[in-house]
Each structure stands twice: as C-alpha cells, then as structure tokens.
Tab-separated table of C-alpha atoms in Angstrom:
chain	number	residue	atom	x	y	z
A	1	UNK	CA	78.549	75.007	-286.163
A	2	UNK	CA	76.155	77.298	-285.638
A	3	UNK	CA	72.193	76.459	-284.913
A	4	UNK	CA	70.967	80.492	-284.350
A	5	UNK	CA	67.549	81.176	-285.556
A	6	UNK	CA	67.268	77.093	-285.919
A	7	UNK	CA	63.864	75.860	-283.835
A	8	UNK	CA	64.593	71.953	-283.461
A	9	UNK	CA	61.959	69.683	-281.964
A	10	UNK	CA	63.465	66.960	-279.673
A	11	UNK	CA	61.208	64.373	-278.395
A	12	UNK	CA	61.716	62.355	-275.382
A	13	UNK	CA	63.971	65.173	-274.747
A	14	UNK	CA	63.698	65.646	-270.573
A	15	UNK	CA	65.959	62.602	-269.894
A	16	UNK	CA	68.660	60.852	-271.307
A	17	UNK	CA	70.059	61.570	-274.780
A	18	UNK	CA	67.329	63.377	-275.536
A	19	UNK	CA	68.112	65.903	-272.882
A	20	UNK	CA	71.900	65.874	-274.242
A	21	UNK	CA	70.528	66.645	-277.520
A	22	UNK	CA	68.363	69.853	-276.481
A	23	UNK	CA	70.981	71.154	-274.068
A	24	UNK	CA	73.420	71.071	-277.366
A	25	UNK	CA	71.261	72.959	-279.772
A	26	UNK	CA	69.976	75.199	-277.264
A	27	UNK	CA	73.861	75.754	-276.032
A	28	UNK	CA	74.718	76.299	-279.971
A	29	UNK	CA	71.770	78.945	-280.337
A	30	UNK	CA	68.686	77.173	-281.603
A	31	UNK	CA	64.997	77.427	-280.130
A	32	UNK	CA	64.240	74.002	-278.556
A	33	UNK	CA	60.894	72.189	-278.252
A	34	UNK	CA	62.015	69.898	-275.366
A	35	UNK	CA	58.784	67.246	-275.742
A	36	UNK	CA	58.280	64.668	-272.974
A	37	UNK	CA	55.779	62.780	-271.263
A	38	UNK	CA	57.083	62.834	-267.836
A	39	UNK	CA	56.421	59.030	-267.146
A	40	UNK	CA	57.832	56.525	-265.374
A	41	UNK	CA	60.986	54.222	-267.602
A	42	UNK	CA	60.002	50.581	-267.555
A	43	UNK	CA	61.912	48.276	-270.047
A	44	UNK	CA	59.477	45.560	-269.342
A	45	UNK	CA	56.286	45.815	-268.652
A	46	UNK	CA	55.931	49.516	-268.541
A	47	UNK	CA	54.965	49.870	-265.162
A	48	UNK	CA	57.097	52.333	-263.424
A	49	UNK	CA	57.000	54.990	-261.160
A	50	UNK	CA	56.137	58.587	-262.469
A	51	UNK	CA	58.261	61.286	-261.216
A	52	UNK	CA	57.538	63.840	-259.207
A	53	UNK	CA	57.610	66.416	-261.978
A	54	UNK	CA	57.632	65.919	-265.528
A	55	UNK	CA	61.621	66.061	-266.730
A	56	UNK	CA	61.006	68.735	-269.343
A	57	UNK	CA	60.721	71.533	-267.449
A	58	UNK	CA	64.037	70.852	-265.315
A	59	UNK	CA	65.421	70.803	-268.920
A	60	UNK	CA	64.022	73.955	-269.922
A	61	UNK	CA	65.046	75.978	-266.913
A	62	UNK	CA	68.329	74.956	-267.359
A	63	UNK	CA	68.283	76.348	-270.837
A	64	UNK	CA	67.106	79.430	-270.122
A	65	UNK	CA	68.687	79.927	-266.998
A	66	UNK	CA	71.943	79.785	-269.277
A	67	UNK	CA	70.178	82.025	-271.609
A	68	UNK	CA	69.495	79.535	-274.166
A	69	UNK	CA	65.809	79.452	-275.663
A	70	UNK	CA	63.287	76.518	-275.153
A	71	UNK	CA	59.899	75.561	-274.372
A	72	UNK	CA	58.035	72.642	-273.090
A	73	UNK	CA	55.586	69.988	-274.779
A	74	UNK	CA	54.190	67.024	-273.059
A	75	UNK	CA	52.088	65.632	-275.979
A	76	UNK	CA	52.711	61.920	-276.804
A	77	UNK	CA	54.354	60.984	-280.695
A	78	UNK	CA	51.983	57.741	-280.171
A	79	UNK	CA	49.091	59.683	-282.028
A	80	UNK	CA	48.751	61.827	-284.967
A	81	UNK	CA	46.595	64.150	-282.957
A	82	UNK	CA	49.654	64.438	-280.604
A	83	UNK	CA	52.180	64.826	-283.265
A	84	UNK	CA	50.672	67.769	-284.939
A	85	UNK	CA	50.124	69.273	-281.929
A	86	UNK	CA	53.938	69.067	-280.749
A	87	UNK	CA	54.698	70.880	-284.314
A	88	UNK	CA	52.281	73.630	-283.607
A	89	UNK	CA	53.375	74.145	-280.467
A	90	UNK	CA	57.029	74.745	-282.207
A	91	UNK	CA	55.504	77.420	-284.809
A	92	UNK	CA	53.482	79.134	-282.196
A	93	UNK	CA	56.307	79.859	-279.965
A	94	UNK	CA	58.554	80.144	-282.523
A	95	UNK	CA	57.032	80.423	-286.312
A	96	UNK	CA	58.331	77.515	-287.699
A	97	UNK	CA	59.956	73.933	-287.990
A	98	UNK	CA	63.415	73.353	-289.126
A	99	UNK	CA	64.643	70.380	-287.255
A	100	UNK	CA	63.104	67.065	-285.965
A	101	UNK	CA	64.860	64.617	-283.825
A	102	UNK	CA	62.740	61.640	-283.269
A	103	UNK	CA	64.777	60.330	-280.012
A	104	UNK	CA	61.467	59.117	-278.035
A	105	UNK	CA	60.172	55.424	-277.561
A	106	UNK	CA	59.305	52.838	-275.349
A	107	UNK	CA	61.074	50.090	-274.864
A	108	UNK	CA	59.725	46.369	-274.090
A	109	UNK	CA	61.876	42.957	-273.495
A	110	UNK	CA	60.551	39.740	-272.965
A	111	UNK	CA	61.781	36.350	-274.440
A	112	UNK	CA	60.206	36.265	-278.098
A	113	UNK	CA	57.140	33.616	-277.640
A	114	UNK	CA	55.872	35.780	-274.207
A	115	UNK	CA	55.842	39.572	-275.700
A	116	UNK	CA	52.789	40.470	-274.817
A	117	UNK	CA	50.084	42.529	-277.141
A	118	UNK	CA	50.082	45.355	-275.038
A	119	UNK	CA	54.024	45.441	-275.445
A	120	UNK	CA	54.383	45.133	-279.052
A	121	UNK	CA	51.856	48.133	-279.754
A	122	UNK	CA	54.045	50.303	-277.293
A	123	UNK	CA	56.368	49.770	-279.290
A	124	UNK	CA	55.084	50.006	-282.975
A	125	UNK	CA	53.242	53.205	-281.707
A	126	UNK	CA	55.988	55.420	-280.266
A	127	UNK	CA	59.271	53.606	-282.061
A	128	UNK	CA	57.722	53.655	-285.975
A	129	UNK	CA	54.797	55.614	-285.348
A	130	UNK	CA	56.105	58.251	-283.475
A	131	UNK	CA	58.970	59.206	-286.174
A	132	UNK	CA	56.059	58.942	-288.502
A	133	UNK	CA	53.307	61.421	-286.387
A	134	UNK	CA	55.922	64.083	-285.732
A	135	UNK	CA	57.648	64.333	-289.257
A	136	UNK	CA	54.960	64.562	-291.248
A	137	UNK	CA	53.198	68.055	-290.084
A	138	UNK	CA	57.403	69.189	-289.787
A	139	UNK	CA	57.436	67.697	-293.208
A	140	UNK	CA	54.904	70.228	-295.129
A	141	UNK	CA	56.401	73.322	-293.469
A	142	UNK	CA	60.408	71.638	-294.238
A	143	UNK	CA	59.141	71.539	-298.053
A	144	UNK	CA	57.032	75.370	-298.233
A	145	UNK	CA	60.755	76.455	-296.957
A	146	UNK	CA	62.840	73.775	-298.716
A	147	UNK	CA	64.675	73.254	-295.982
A	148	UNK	CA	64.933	70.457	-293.253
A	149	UNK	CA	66.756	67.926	-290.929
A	150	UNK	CA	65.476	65.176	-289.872
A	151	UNK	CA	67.485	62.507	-287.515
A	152	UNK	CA	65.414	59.275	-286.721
A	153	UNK	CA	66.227	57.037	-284.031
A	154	UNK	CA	67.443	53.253	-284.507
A	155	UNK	CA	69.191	50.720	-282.073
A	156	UNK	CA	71.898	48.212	-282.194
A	157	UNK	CA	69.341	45.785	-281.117
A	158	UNK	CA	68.510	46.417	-285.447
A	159	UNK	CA	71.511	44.831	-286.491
A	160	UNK	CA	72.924	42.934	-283.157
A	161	UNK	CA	70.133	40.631	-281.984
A	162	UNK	CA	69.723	41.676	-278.299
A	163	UNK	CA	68.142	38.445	-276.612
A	164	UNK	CA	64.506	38.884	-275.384
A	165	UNK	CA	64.840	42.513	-277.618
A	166	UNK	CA	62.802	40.527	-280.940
A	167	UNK	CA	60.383	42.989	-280.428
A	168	UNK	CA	62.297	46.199	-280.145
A	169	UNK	CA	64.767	45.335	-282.838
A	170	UNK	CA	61.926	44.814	-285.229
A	171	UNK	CA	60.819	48.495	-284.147
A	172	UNK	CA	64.432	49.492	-284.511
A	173	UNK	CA	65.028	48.090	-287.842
A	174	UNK	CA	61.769	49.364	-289.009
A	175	UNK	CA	63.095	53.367	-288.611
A	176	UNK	CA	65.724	52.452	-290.903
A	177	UNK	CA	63.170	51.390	-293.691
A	178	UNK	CA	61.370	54.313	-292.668
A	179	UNK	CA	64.489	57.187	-292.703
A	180	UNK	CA	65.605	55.153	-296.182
A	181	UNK	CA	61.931	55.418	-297.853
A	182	UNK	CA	61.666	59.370	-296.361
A	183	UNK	CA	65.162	60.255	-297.536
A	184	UNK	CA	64.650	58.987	-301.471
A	185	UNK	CA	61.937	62.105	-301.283
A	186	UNK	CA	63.711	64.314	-299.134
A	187	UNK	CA	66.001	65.836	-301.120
A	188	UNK	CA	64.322	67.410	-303.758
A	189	UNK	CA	62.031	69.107	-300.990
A	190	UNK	CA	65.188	70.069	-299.653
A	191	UNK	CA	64.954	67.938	-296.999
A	192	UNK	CA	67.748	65.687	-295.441
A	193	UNK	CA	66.697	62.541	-293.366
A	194	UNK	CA	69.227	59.946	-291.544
A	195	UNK	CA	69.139	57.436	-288.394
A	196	UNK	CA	71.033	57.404	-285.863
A	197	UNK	CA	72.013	54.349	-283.595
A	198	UNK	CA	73.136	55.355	-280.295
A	199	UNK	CA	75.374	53.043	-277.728
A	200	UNK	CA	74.699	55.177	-274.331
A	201	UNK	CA	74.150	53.949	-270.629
A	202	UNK	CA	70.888	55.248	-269.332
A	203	UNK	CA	69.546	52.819	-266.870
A	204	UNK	CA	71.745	53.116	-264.018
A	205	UNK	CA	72.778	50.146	-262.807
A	206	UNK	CA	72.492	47.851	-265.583
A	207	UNK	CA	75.450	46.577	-267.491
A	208	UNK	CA	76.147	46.917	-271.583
A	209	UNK	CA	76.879	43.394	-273.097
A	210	UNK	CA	79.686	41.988	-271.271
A	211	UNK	CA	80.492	44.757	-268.769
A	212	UNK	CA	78.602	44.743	-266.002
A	213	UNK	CA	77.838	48.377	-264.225
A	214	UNK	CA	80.010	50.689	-262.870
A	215	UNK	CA	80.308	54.591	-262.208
A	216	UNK	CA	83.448	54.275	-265.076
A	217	UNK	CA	81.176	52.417	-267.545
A	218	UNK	CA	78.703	55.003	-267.426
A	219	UNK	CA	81.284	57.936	-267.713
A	220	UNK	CA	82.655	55.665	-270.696
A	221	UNK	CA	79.500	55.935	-272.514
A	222	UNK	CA	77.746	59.140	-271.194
A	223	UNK	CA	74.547	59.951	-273.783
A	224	UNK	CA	76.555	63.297	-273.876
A	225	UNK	CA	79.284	61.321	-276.346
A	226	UNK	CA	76.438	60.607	-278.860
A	227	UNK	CA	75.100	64.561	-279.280
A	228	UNK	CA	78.151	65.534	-281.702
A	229	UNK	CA	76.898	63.336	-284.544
A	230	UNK	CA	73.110	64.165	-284.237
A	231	UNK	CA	73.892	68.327	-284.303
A	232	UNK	CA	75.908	67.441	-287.099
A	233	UNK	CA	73.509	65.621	-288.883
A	234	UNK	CA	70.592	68.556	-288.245
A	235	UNK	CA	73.016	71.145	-289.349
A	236	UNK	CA	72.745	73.220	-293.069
A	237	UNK	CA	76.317	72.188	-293.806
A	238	UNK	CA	75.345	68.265	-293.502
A	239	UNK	CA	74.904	67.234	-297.118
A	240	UNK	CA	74.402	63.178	-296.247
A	241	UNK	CA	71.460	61.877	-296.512
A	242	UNK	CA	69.550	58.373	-296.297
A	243	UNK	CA	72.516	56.917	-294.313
A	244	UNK	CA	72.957	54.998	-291.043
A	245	UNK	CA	75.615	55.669	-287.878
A	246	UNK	CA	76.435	53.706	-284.992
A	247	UNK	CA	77.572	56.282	-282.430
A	248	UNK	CA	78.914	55.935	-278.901
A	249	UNK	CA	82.026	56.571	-276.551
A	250	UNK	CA	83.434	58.791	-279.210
A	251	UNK	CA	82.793	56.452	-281.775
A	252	UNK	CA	81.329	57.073	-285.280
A	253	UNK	CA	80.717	54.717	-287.993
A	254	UNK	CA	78.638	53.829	-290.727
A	255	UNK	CA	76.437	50.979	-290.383
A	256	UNK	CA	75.256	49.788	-294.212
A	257	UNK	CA	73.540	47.157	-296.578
A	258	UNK	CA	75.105	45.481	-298.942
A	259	UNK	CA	74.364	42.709	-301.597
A	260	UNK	CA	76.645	39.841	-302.648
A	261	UNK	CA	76.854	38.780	-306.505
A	262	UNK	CA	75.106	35.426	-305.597
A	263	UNK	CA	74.274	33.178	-308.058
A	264	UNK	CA	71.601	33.492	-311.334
A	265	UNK	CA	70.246	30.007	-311.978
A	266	UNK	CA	66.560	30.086	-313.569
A	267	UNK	CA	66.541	25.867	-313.152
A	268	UNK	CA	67.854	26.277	-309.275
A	269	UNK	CA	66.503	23.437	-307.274
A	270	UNK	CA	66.492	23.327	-303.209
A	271	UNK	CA	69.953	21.524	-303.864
A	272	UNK	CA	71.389	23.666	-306.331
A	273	UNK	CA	70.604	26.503	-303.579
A	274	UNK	CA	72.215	24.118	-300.979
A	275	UNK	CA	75.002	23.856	-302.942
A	276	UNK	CA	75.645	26.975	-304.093
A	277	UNK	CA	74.946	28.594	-300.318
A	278	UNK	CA	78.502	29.291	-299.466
A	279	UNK	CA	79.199	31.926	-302.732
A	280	UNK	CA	75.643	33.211	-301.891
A	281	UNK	CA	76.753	34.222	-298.601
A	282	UNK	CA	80.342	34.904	-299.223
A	283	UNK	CA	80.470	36.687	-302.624
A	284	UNK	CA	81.944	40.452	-303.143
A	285	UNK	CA	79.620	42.584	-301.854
A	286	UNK	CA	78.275	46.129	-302.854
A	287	UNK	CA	76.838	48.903	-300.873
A	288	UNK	CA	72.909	49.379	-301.022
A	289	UNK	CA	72.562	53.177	-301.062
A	290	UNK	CA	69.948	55.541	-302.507
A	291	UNK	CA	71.025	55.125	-305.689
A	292	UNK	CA	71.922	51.541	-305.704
A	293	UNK	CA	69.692	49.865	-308.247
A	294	UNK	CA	69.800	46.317	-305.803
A	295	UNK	CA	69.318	43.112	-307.649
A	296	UNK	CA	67.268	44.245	-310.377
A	297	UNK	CA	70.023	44.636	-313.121
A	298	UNK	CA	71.344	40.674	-312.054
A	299	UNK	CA	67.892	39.485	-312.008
A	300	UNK	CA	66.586	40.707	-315.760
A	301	UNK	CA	69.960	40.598	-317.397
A	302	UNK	CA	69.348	38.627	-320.837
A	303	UNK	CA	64.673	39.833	-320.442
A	304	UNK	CA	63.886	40.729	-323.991
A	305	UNK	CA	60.189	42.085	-323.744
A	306	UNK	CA	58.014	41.327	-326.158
A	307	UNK	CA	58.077	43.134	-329.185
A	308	UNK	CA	55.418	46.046	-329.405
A	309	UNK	CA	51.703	44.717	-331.607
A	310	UNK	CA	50.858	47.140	-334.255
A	311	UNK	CA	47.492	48.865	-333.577
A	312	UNK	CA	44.788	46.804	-335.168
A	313	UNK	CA	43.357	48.660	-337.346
C-alpha cells in the first residue's frame, strides 16, 4: 500500500509514534509534514528539559537522507492561528492536504481533586483542540478534492480508568466524540475519519500496568508495532469510517459502544430502577455505530403525535 503523491501531516511527529508514523509514510512514498514543538516531555507538571535541538529535524534528515520527502513545522495545534499555519505550510511545500494524523498532546497526571488549572487546559488545548485546529483548514481543501484521511488520537486511559489519568481520559474520550461527530459528515465530502488508541512504551523507564520496565518490555511494545494500523487507516483503499482501534504489540481490535435493551417503565420509581438494575446492566447488547439509531426507537415506541389542526380559516 502505496502513499506516492500522498502529503500527510503528522503532528507531534519528531518523537515517539509520531516519528514511527512519518518514517512509514515517508518510507511508503508520501510527502511528510513532520510538526513538532521540540519541548521538553513532562507527564506531570510540564516542566521538563528542552532538548538540545528540536526532534523534527533529526526526523526529517533521516527521511531524506533515505530519499524519502519531508519537511519541518514547529507550530503548536494548541491555537487556531497555529493550526492553519501547519496546513499551509503542507500546501506551500507541497500543494495540498490529503492526510492528517492528529498524534500530538500533552499529557498531565495528578490524583483527581489536585489537577491543577494550568494542567487541565494543557490538556483540553492540544488533546481536543489540537485535532480540532489542524483538521479543520485540512478539512476545506479534503472536501474541494473529495478526498481525505483523517486518524485522531485516543488513549486507553478513555475506556480503562488510569488512576490519577481523570484528566487525560476525559481528553481521551473526548476525541472519540469528536472523530464520531466528524465522521457522520465525512463521508459525503469524501472524507474518512477514525481514532486510534495506541498501547506503546515511550517513557523509558517506566513500567505499563503490571510490568514494570525492562529493555524486553519496550521491544514488546515498540511505537513502531502501532504504525501498520494508522497507514492503513490514511490509505484510499480504507473504506471504514467513524470507528475505534486499540492497537499495540501486534495487536488490533475494535474498541465499541453498545446499548443494552434495558427496561421501558414510564411509572419507574428510584426502586423500580433499583430493582430492575441488574437487566439494565446485563441485557443483550447492540453496537452503537453511525447508523445506529441509539435509544430513540425504545424510548417513543407506542408516541402518537397529535393529530394535525385544520387551518383556521
């Protein structure tokens, strides 16, 4: 699978995963805007040191150096001012848009009652905002074209409850709303939008859940495991769109929503609810897709409107 005349925009690309993903489309022919700050990586308080030189470029001259095609960008996705100008810096060096990956974001953890302010805007701004800053100016030249991939960003922390991560997941979660309410118009533009949720070691040193670091747990789930997915995803053959994947150590799955039957009582009390809890919980479920209709056919079966009033005449 081919990416030649492709120009993909990866942000937070000079580290990371978001290095893995520009090496891979630049390896498989596209144009790559590798955007990055250059800062330091703090998970807390976002104090960290800056290297010496911004990531990015080391990035870039390793793509071109293996003839690949790429460019550097250093604007932040926290502002709209900076995500238009990361798209125009794609169609000046390379006349258009035709792939976004919105990999960058800060992350902040602190137990829930002591996230700070200043945390919880780092992370609304670059996790939800930044997906939003970037993809709109891509969006407008995706739908002149009618063509587009775009691959948003979630967590695990969305779905798995990561203690002291409250603040994150909520950020997390809140790109899946986002990739869900952008892919019900995407595809008559002829635009395709999913989320990704990536399980990668990064911070060297640190552990993942119950395994604590090593040299073979960060070989186990190298950021290089998670790339497959996201080219797929970006590619013209893809044809999915609006859907969530948990990806990782060579693993791929779908991560979905789903409603149970539940119960339709219109003289419930707190203790018929208590009461009825368990089937409310338990009952067959059914997927929440696009073109799921949710609750709404449960909760107005048996509504008669009221009949139409002749014009008074």
């Amino acid at each position: 699978m081919r990416f030649d005349g492709r120009v993909a925009i990866v942000t937070g690309a000079g580290r990371n995963l978001g290095r893995e993903y520009a090496m891979a489309f630049a390896a498989r022919g596209a144009h790559v805007v590798v955007n990055d700050l250059g800062v330091g990586i703090s998970d807390s308080d976002g104090a960290a040191d800056t290297p010496a030189s911004n990531p990015a470029f080391d990035v870039v001259a390793e793509i071109t150096a293996a003839g690949g095609s790429a460019i550097v960008n250093t604007d932040s996705v926290a502002t709209s001012a900076g995500g238009r100008a990361i798209v125009a810096a794609a169609v000046e060096a390379f006349g258009t848009v035709d792939i976004v990956v919105n990999n960058a974001g800060q992350v902040r953890m602190a137990p829930f009652a002591e996230l700070p302010d200043a945390s919880i805007d780092a992370l609304i701004d670059t996790q939800l905002r930044g997906p939003l800053n970037v993809s709109r100016p891509a969006w407008a030249i995706m739908a002149e074209k009618r063509f587009g991939r775009i691959v948003n960003v979630s967590s695990g922390a969305a779905f798995g409850g990561v203690p002291g991560g409250s603040g994150y997941g909520m950020a997390k979660m809140g790109t899946v709303g986002l990739t869900r309410g952008m892919a019900a118009e995407a595809r008559k533009q002829g635009i395709l939008v999913n989320v990704v949720a990536p399980y990668a070691k990064t911070r060297p040193g640190s552990g993942m859940g119950p395994w604590p670091w090593s040299a073979e747990l960060a070989e186990w789930l190298h950021p290089r495991l998670v790339a497959p997915l996201v080219l797929y995803l970006a590619h013209e053959h893809c044809a999915v769109n609006g859907e969530w994947f948990t990806v990782g150590a060579g693993h791929v799955a779908r991560v979905g929503l789903d409603l149970t039957d539940g119960i339709v009582d219109r003289h419930a009390e707190p203790e018929t609810i208590a009461g009825d809890m368990a089937t409310i919980l338990s009952g067959e479920r059914h997927a929440l897709d696009l073109a799921s209709p949710g609750p709404m056919p449960t909760m107005m079966h048996g509504f008669g409107p009221p009949p139409a009033r002749s014009a008074v005449r």
